[in-house]
Amino acid sequence: MAHGDDSKEKVVFVGDSRVRRGNGFITPPDYTAYPGKSEAFIPNFLLKEWMVGVVVLVGILVLTISEPAPLGFPANPAATVIPIPDWYFLFLYQYLKLPYASGDYIVLGTLGVTGVAFGALLLAPFLDTGRERRFYRRPIASSLMFVSLAAIIYLTNTAWTEYKHEMAESNMIPEDILREEKAAENKAAGLPTTSAVQPKAIAIVDKDDPAMATFKQATCISCHATDLKGASGPSLRGVGDKHDKAAILAIIKEGKGQMPPMYDTAIGAGLTDQDIDGLADWLAKQKSEQ
Amino acid sequence: MFKNVYNWIDERLDITPIWRDVADHEVPEHVNPAHHFSAFVYCFGGLTFFITVIQILSGMFLTMYYVPDIINAYASVEYLQTKVAFGKIVRGMHHWGASLVIVMMFLHTMRVFFTGSYKAPREMNWVVGMLIFFVMLGLGLTGYLLPWDNKAYFATKVTLEIANSVPFMGPVLKELMQGGTIAGAETLTRFFALHVFFLPAVLLILLVGHFIMIRRQGISGPL
């Protein structure tokens, strides 16, 4: 026995609420005081517990493989979606829809009944202070719990039925199913299967414009790159969204941030005012949306 | 070899009493399903802990791929779900484990309630247990948003509206939860931090308290 008759043992584990309440700390008796067969926790009992654990683990894995975790489409505040919380919040969700728990009576809903119910649960040992432990001899505590359980089951069921009904009314299919169907279709068609929002690639507008040659000759490409995607300087794709022609001309002549004035360099490279004007015109046309 | 290493450490640190406190105790007949099958109701607490461990482990692996920002959150979850080897299984375990842990904890709470095990001298352990319950619900609530799909987003909007309807401090509570005036990027990072750092830390502290108390007081006696 782990904790035998040695009365000098400081920590004596295991309590027994049959022990009469007295003053001061109740020294709980050892398990050996119980009638019947006790068993060492390690290794005997823990091995059995582990076997139960393994069964549960296999159960989770079977569930995981047969029912993959759902994933819908990316969050979009403009989408039409019937909101549904996780199942264990459904009873609260449904409760707060009841007429006397919402609208003008919302205080009753959030703090009144919900607060009192959860508060009572938290402080149950201080409310139900009798020594009797059998639930059928504690009619008030037990019946309150039974009523709460019935209410939780009823509300959860109502919430779920209403959700199903609303979905059917508006011909909506859960998004995780839609996403999987779409991915399967795309896969069959050899397209990317992702539903994630892809960053939009901005194309160069008027790639064959003579300004492209000017762009190279004026050494713009050394910082903004031949494909306009930028190197040490920023990308100029879609620059027309930010600046109009006059502003671009001003930047060429005066520079901006790290960029020195490039006008003289361009003239030095054999370009004319007209070329630079054409370049600014072309850059102002670089808009992401046409 | 192991014995020598153990003895070497034990001589210096006297570690034997530490693990003996945890390991060396007996399981009474009335909670042992091997003797009375109906005693399986006493398994739910242990199973809650077992699934909590699964949640912590699978969650640690999920954070290797998950990116908590609104541009990449969905894409990273989708990548994890569809491309990463065993990603579907790890995410599935975390998803189903989240529900199962609530089920097991609920059954455990009901067992403790209907056997009157929360009565003196175990009042404090019940209170700590209920706090664990609330933290678990908080973990479920914050984790629900993280995939950043439509279901997550709109359910969280509803949650925030409910928080908003709490009298007096509702609007402050809502703004605190969503980290600003709209549900967006700040809300996601905030829920992520709560889900991955704050709430698990509180949970572990409460669990340690729960276990120390059960070891000091033992399991309640037969009815």
XYZ file of C-alpha atoms in Angstrom:
513
model
C 0.000 0.000 0.000
C 1.291 3.352 -0.955
C -0.015 5.123 2.076
C -0.217 2.626 4.846
C -0.444 3.046 8.563
C 2.397 5.521 8.751
C 0.706 8.381 10.576
C 3.718 10.620 10.028
C 2.868 10.808 6.330
C 2.336 14.507 5.665
C 0.030 14.291 2.689
C -2.699 11.722 2.993
C -4.599 11.509 -0.226
C -8.156 10.456 -0.843
C -11.156 11.871 0.884
C -14.469 10.475 1.932
C -17.442 12.728 2.194
C -19.142 10.226 4.490
C -16.842 11.496 7.201
C -18.815 13.650 9.598
C -18.122 17.336 9.338
C -16.122 18.589 12.263
C -14.015 21.586 13.071
C -10.799 22.173 11.230
C -9.259 20.132 8.474
C -10.814 16.767 7.842
C -8.068 14.209 7.483
C -9.300 12.026 4.654
C -8.917 8.319 5.224
C -6.744 6.244 2.962
C -8.357 4.243 0.174
C -7.492 1.179 2.168
C -10.252 2.314 4.521
C -12.802 1.593 1.795
C -14.287 -1.834 1.573
C -13.419 -3.770 -1.556
C -10.476 -4.022 -3.861
C -8.382 -0.995 -4.570
C -5.737 -1.047 -7.249
C -2.415 0.750 -7.739
C -2.773 3.755 -10.065
C 0.612 3.118 -11.664
C 0.962 0.856 -13.528
C -2.180 -1.281 -13.187
C -4.973 1.250 -13.504
C -3.136 3.630 -15.827
C -2.636 0.824 -18.360
C -6.377 0.163 -18.422
C -7.054 3.884 -18.730
C -4.599 4.028 -21.593
C -6.521 1.274 -23.371
C -9.690 3.363 -23.115
C -7.641 6.311 -24.372
C -6.477 4.313 -27.387
C -10.058 3.384 -28.275
C -11.017 7.071 -28.075
C -8.008 8.038 -30.195
C -8.951 5.509 -32.879
C -12.500 6.886 -32.744
C -11.232 10.435 -33.366
C -9.050 9.267 -36.246
C -11.932 7.382 -37.889
C -14.093 10.503 -37.542
C -11.288 12.653 -38.936
C -10.790 10.488 -41.992
C -14.473 9.949 -42.752
C -15.540 13.560 -42.072
C -12.804 16.073 -42.929
C -12.950 19.382 -41.071
C -15.171 21.786 -43.042
C -13.814 24.864 -44.778
C -15.970 27.353 -46.692
C -15.091 30.274 -48.926
C -12.854 33.133 -47.727
C -14.533 35.669 -45.435
C -16.308 38.311 -47.462
C -18.341 40.911 -45.530
C -20.552 41.401 -48.610
C -21.514 37.720 -48.861
C -24.996 36.460 -47.992
C -24.545 33.926 -45.232
C -26.902 32.650 -42.543
C -24.715 32.910 -39.435
C -24.467 29.798 -37.288
C -22.207 29.442 -34.235
C -20.512 26.218 -33.225
C -23.056 23.632 -32.007
C -22.330 24.031 -28.308
C -23.288 27.713 -28.441
C -26.549 27.052 -30.291
C -28.670 26.952 -27.137
C -27.432 30.404 -26.055
C -27.836 31.736 -29.587
C -31.415 30.483 -29.776
C -32.190 31.635 -26.244
C -31.132 35.199 -27.059
C -33.600 35.188 -29.964
C -36.566 34.552 -27.643
C -38.860 37.601 -27.372
C -38.307 38.128 -23.646
C -34.527 37.754 -23.989
C -33.961 40.128 -26.901
C -34.900 43.617 -28.033
C -36.146 45.613 -25.032
C -35.483 42.709 -22.692
C -31.915 42.046 -23.818
C -30.631 42.822 -20.313
C -32.753 39.964 -19.034
C -31.319 37.768 -21.777
C -27.620 38.476 -21.347
C -27.301 39.210 -17.645
C -30.586 38.080 -16.128
C -31.179 34.453 -16.921
C -27.836 33.587 -18.527
C -25.808 35.348 -15.848
C -27.827 33.853 -13.009
C -27.720 30.350 -14.517
C -23.966 30.330 -15.090
C -23.341 32.112 -11.782
C -25.402 29.500 -9.937
C -23.498 26.718 -11.700
C -20.174 28.301 -10.736
C -21.220 28.654 -7.105
C -23.215 25.419 -6.863
C -21.304 24.060 -3.822
C -22.150 27.199 -1.850
C -25.827 27.107 -2.816
C -26.362 23.372 -2.330
C -24.689 23.015 1.051
C -26.546 19.994 2.414
C -24.510 16.910 3.260
C -26.633 14.597 1.131
C -24.895 13.552 -2.083
C -27.431 11.283 -3.816
C -29.159 13.252 -6.536
C -32.608 11.847 -5.726
C -32.296 13.146 -2.188
C -31.413 16.651 -3.431
C -34.670 17.433 -5.254
C -34.112 21.182 -5.733
C -30.579 21.012 -7.141
C -31.336 17.950 -9.273
C -34.625 19.234 -10.687
C -33.044 22.605 -11.548
C -30.320 20.753 -13.424
C -32.817 18.489 -15.209
C -34.882 21.503 -16.280
C -31.734 23.267 -17.533
C -30.676 20.174 -19.471
C -34.109 19.861 -21.053
C -34.014 23.559 -21.988
C -30.526 23.199 -23.500
C -31.566 20.177 -25.568
C -34.772 21.872 -26.709
C -33.067 25.161 -27.628
C -30.190 23.438 -29.437
C -32.608 21.334 -31.447
C -34.788 24.348 -32.302
C -31.771 26.398 -33.398
C -30.502 23.629 -35.649
C -33.933 22.871 -37.145
C -34.491 26.568 -37.866
C -31.077 26.861 -39.466
C -31.742 23.853 -41.706
C -35.141 25.288 -42.582
C -33.724 28.721 -43.433
C -31.033 27.136 -45.589
C -33.644 25.104 -47.478
C -35.947 28.170 -47.820
C -33.244 30.239 -49.469
C -31.875 27.303 -51.494
C -28.482 27.590 -49.841
C -25.987 24.757 -49.572
C -23.334 24.875 -46.838
C -20.236 26.561 -48.226
C -17.852 23.785 -47.246
C -19.758 21.427 -49.562
C -19.785 24.037 -52.360
C -16.059 24.600 -51.977
C -15.311 20.889 -52.235
C -17.521 20.548 -55.319
C -15.856 23.542 -56.939
C -12.395 22.186 -56.139
C -13.326 18.790 -57.609
C -14.684 20.437 -60.783
C -11.575 22.583 -61.174
C -9.378 19.578 -60.602
C -11.186 17.652 -63.334
C -10.772 20.623 -65.671
C -7.090 20.951 -64.816
C -7.544 24.372 -63.178
C -6.154 25.525 -59.817
C -8.363 24.094 -57.047
C -7.858 26.907 -54.542
C -10.673 29.169 -53.373
C -8.283 31.623 -51.727
C -8.227 35.194 -53.022
C -5.301 35.456 -55.449
C -3.316 38.702 -55.532
C -4.147 40.341 -58.865
C -1.316 40.640 -61.346
C -1.405 44.079 -62.943
C -0.589 43.991 -66.643
C 1.425 46.586 -68.547
C -0.888 48.799 -70.592
C 0.170 49.403 -74.221
C 3.324 47.371 -74.166
C 4.235 48.321 -77.770
C 4.014 52.055 -77.224
C 7.225 53.875 -78.296
C 7.357 55.179 -74.723
C 8.652 51.729 -73.754
C 11.825 52.499 -75.708
C 12.042 55.910 -74.078
C 11.638 54.198 -70.707
C 14.720 52.086 -71.442
C 16.767 54.876 -72.965
C 16.120 57.244 -70.048
C 17.635 54.562 -67.724
C 14.366 54.266 -65.814
C 14.796 50.476 -66.048
C 17.849 50.496 -63.775
C 15.575 51.136 -60.790
C 12.071 50.286 -62.030
C 13.080 47.173 -64.057
C 12.308 46.255 -67.663
C 8.995 44.630 -66.675
C 8.072 47.736 -64.619
C 7.739 45.562 -61.507
C 10.381 47.619 -59.728
C 13.795 46.807 -58.278
C 15.422 49.384 -56.031
C 12.608 51.696 -57.098
C 8.896 50.938 -56.695
C 6.777 49.037 -59.212
C 5.277 51.261 -61.883
C 2.521 48.836 -62.867
C -0.713 50.602 -62.090
C 1.097 53.845 -61.315
C -1.667 55.678 -63.211
C -4.003 54.888 -60.289
C -1.905 57.054 -58.025
C -0.557 59.880 -60.236
C -1.845 61.714 -63.284
C 0.377 62.864 -66.155
C 1.287 66.215 -64.595
C 2.308 64.600 -61.337
C 4.442 62.036 -63.181
C 6.172 64.799 -65.166
C 6.844 66.617 -61.892
C 8.379 63.485 -60.377
C 10.624 63.010 -63.446
C 11.782 66.626 -63.196
C 12.077 66.969 -59.420
C 12.532 63.414 -58.144
C 10.638 61.878 -55.244
C 11.899 60.322 -52.015
C 15.006 58.302 -52.924
C 14.614 59.080 -56.626
C 16.803 61.930 -57.919
C 15.555 64.310 -60.668
C 15.896 62.297 -63.869
C 15.031 64.961 -66.448
C 18.621 66.015 -67.179
C 19.785 62.378 -67.398
C 17.069 61.708 -69.946
C 17.965 64.759 -72.036
C 21.625 63.738 -71.754
C 20.701 60.310 -73.138
C 19.507 62.025 -76.309
C 15.779 62.285 -75.596
C 13.600 65.257 -76.374
C 10.943 67.005 -74.303
C 8.411 65.359 -76.596
C 9.729 61.880 -75.769
C 9.494 62.587 -72.047
C 6.005 63.976 -72.497
C 5.058 60.757 -74.299
C 6.611 58.703 -71.504
C 4.612 60.537 -68.822
C 1.482 60.142 -70.924
C 2.083 56.407 -71.202
C 2.852 56.008 -67.495
C -0.350 57.865 -66.603
C -2.216 55.252 -68.668
C -0.851 52.432 -66.450
C -4.006 51.693 -64.499
C -4.741 48.393 -62.751
C -8.362 48.341 -63.942
C -9.138 49.198 -67.544
C 22.491 2.427 -16.769
C 19.178 4.277 -16.371
C 19.156 3.358 -12.709
C 22.608 4.877 -12.274
C 21.585 8.084 -14.004
C 18.423 8.231 -11.942
C 20.319 7.640 -8.704
C 22.885 10.279 -9.635
C 20.144 12.873 -10.132
C 18.134 11.673 -7.133
C 21.122 12.026 -4.807
C 21.444 15.648 -5.779
C 17.842 16.757 -6.217
C 15.796 14.241 -4.246
C 13.296 13.840 -7.082
C 11.655 10.657 -5.830
C 9.013 12.387 -3.648
C 7.975 14.558 -6.613
C 6.888 11.752 -8.883
C 5.710 9.573 -6.009
C 3.204 12.299 -5.112
C 1.821 12.010 -8.619
C 2.115 8.304 -9.234
C 1.890 6.479 -5.965
C -1.727 6.159 -5.048
C -4.472 3.618 -5.198
C -7.662 3.579 -7.206
C -10.650 2.529 -5.079
C -13.060 -0.133 -6.205
C -16.093 2.129 -6.646
C -14.457 4.149 -9.474
C -12.901 1.173 -11.240
C -14.935 -0.066 -14.234
C -13.118 -3.404 -13.983
C -15.117 -4.061 -10.809
C -18.341 -2.174 -11.484
C -19.011 -1.397 -15.126
C -21.216 1.573 -14.194
C -18.061 3.217 -12.852
C -17.174 4.152 -16.443
C -18.768 7.524 -15.623
C -15.603 8.252 -13.658
C -13.564 8.076 -16.897
C -14.844 11.310 -18.385
C -12.476 13.584 -16.467
C -9.443 11.623 -17.610
C -10.722 11.530 -21.177
C -11.231 15.308 -21.115
C -7.582 15.677 -20.176
C -6.552 13.152 -22.833
C -8.375 15.094 -25.560
C -6.994 18.368 -24.194
C -3.501 16.936 -24.721
C -4.490 15.979 -28.292
C -5.749 19.543 -28.811
C -2.507 21.054 -27.567
C -0.353 18.762 -29.731
C -2.431 19.122 -32.909
C -2.673 22.884 -32.324
C 1.102 23.140 -32.064
C 1.427 21.454 -35.445
C -1.274 23.664 -36.975
C 0.620 26.829 -36.032
C 3.506 25.622 -38.198
C 1.387 26.485 -41.237
C -1.268 28.902 -40.028
C -0.717 32.606 -40.800
C -2.819 34.936 -38.640
C -3.556 37.757 -41.063
C -6.657 38.344 -43.115
C -4.887 38.080 -46.474
C -3.247 34.731 -45.802
C -5.256 33.064 -43.015
C -7.748 31.391 -45.322
C -5.104 30.498 -47.902
C -2.883 28.922 -45.244
C -5.745 26.851 -43.842
C -6.739 25.758 -47.336
C -3.132 24.832 -48.109
C -2.946 22.897 -44.846
C -6.225 21.145 -45.597
C -5.533 20.221 -49.210
C -1.768 20.151 -49.824
C 0.201 19.440 -46.648
C 0.896 15.771 -45.909
C -1.439 14.663 -43.079
C -2.640 18.288 -42.795
C -6.218 17.127 -43.257
C -5.816 14.681 -40.388
C -4.155 17.120 -37.998
C -6.727 19.831 -38.704
C -9.500 17.231 -38.481
C -8.259 16.088 -35.084
C -8.207 19.674 -33.846
C -11.681 20.350 -35.285
C -13.350 17.212 -33.917
C -11.318 17.267 -30.719
C -12.697 20.730 -29.996
C -16.221 19.317 -30.025
C -15.289 16.147 -28.173
C -13.542 18.000 -25.391
C -16.750 19.941 -24.770
C -18.764 16.693 -24.782
C -16.392 14.952 -22.385
C -16.167 17.975 -20.110
C -19.954 18.238 -20.066
C -20.306 14.551 -19.135
C -17.626 14.946 -16.453
C -19.441 17.979 -15.016
C -22.732 16.078 -14.961
C -21.081 13.110 -13.222
C -19.647 15.408 -10.555
C -22.974 17.190 -10.175
C -25.214 14.148 -9.914
C -22.891 12.265 -7.564
C -22.736 15.354 -5.358
C -18.967 15.244 -5.506
C -18.682 19.033 -5.392
C -19.764 19.126 -1.772
C -17.479 19.853 1.167
C -14.517 19.613 1.192
C -14.291 19.863 -2.640
C -16.034 23.199 -3.274
C -12.912 24.922 -4.568
C -12.213 22.178 -7.054
C -15.704 22.560 -8.519
C -15.199 26.312 -8.908
C -11.853 25.760 -10.639
C -13.500 23.116 -12.827
C -16.214 25.554 -13.893
C -13.544 28.147 -14.696
C -11.875 25.495 -16.882
C -15.256 24.994 -18.569
C -15.543 28.717 -19.330
C -11.956 28.876 -20.626
C -12.702 25.902 -22.910
C -15.771 27.679 -24.272
C -13.562 30.739 -24.826
C -11.081 28.590 -26.720
C -13.901 27.246 -28.889
C -15.196 30.742 -29.548
C -11.832 32.237 -30.510
C -10.722 29.206 -32.517
C -13.894 29.268 -34.603
C -12.819 32.542 -36.276
C -9.307 31.491 -37.217
C -9.989 29.734 -40.592
C -11.367 33.119 -41.701
C -14.050 31.686 -43.961
C -17.563 33.066 -44.236
C -18.991 30.819 -41.524
C -16.291 31.914 -39.091
C -16.602 35.592 -39.967
C -20.388 35.848 -39.709
C -20.620 33.759 -36.530
C -18.044 36.048 -34.936
C -20.029 39.103 -36.045
C -23.008 37.647 -34.155
C -20.856 36.963 -31.082
C -19.605 40.532 -31.127
C -23.180 41.822 -31.402
C -24.140 39.724 -28.381
C -21.172 41.165 -26.471
C -22.355 44.612 -27.550
C -25.786 44.027 -26.024
C -24.412 43.474 -22.512
C -25.640 46.426 -20.439
C -23.267 49.288 -19.545
C -19.989 47.793 -20.684
C -21.272 46.157 -23.895
C -19.775 48.602 -26.431
C -16.439 48.654 -24.598
C -16.414 44.850 -24.448
C -17.163 44.613 -28.149
C -14.432 47.070 -29.093
C -11.972 45.268 -26.826
C -12.779 41.929 -28.444
C -12.650 43.122 -32.031
C -9.671 45.409 -31.473
C -11.212 48.491 -33.057
C -14.447 49.653 -34.542
C -14.791 46.998 -37.241
C -14.421 43.221 -37.290
C -11.314 42.748 -39.403
C -7.552 42.326 -39.304
C -7.221 43.332 -35.642
C -10.001 40.978 -34.622
C -8.255 38.029 -36.237
C -4.867 38.725 -34.632
C -6.544 39.344 -31.289
C -8.517 36.098 -31.397
C -5.372 34.282 -32.525
C -3.379 35.613 -29.575
C -6.186 34.707 -27.169
C -6.571 31.249 -28.677
C -2.883 30.380 -28.816
C -1.301 32.205 -25.881
C -3.634 33.757 -23.303
C -6.350 31.138 -22.885
C -4.051 28.070 -23.019
C -1.857 29.679 -20.348
C -4.875 30.239 -18.106
C -6.108 26.739 -18.905
C -2.822 25.099 -17.900
C -2.679 27.017 -14.616
C -6.255 26.014 -13.801
C -5.580 22.383 -14.757
C -2.578 22.252 -12.432
C -4.800 23.599 -9.649
C -7.509 21.070 -10.495
C -5.059 18.164 -10.360
C -3.264 19.280 -7.199
C -6.610 19.552 -5.455
C -7.785 16.131 -6.588
C -4.507 14.630 -5.373
C -4.764 16.357 -1.995
C -8.406 15.473 -1.449
C -8.765 12.286 -3.446
C -11.763 11.218 -5.438
C -15.069 11.369 -3.574
C -16.169 8.254 -1.757
C -18.903 5.850 -2.832
C -22.490 6.972 -2.493
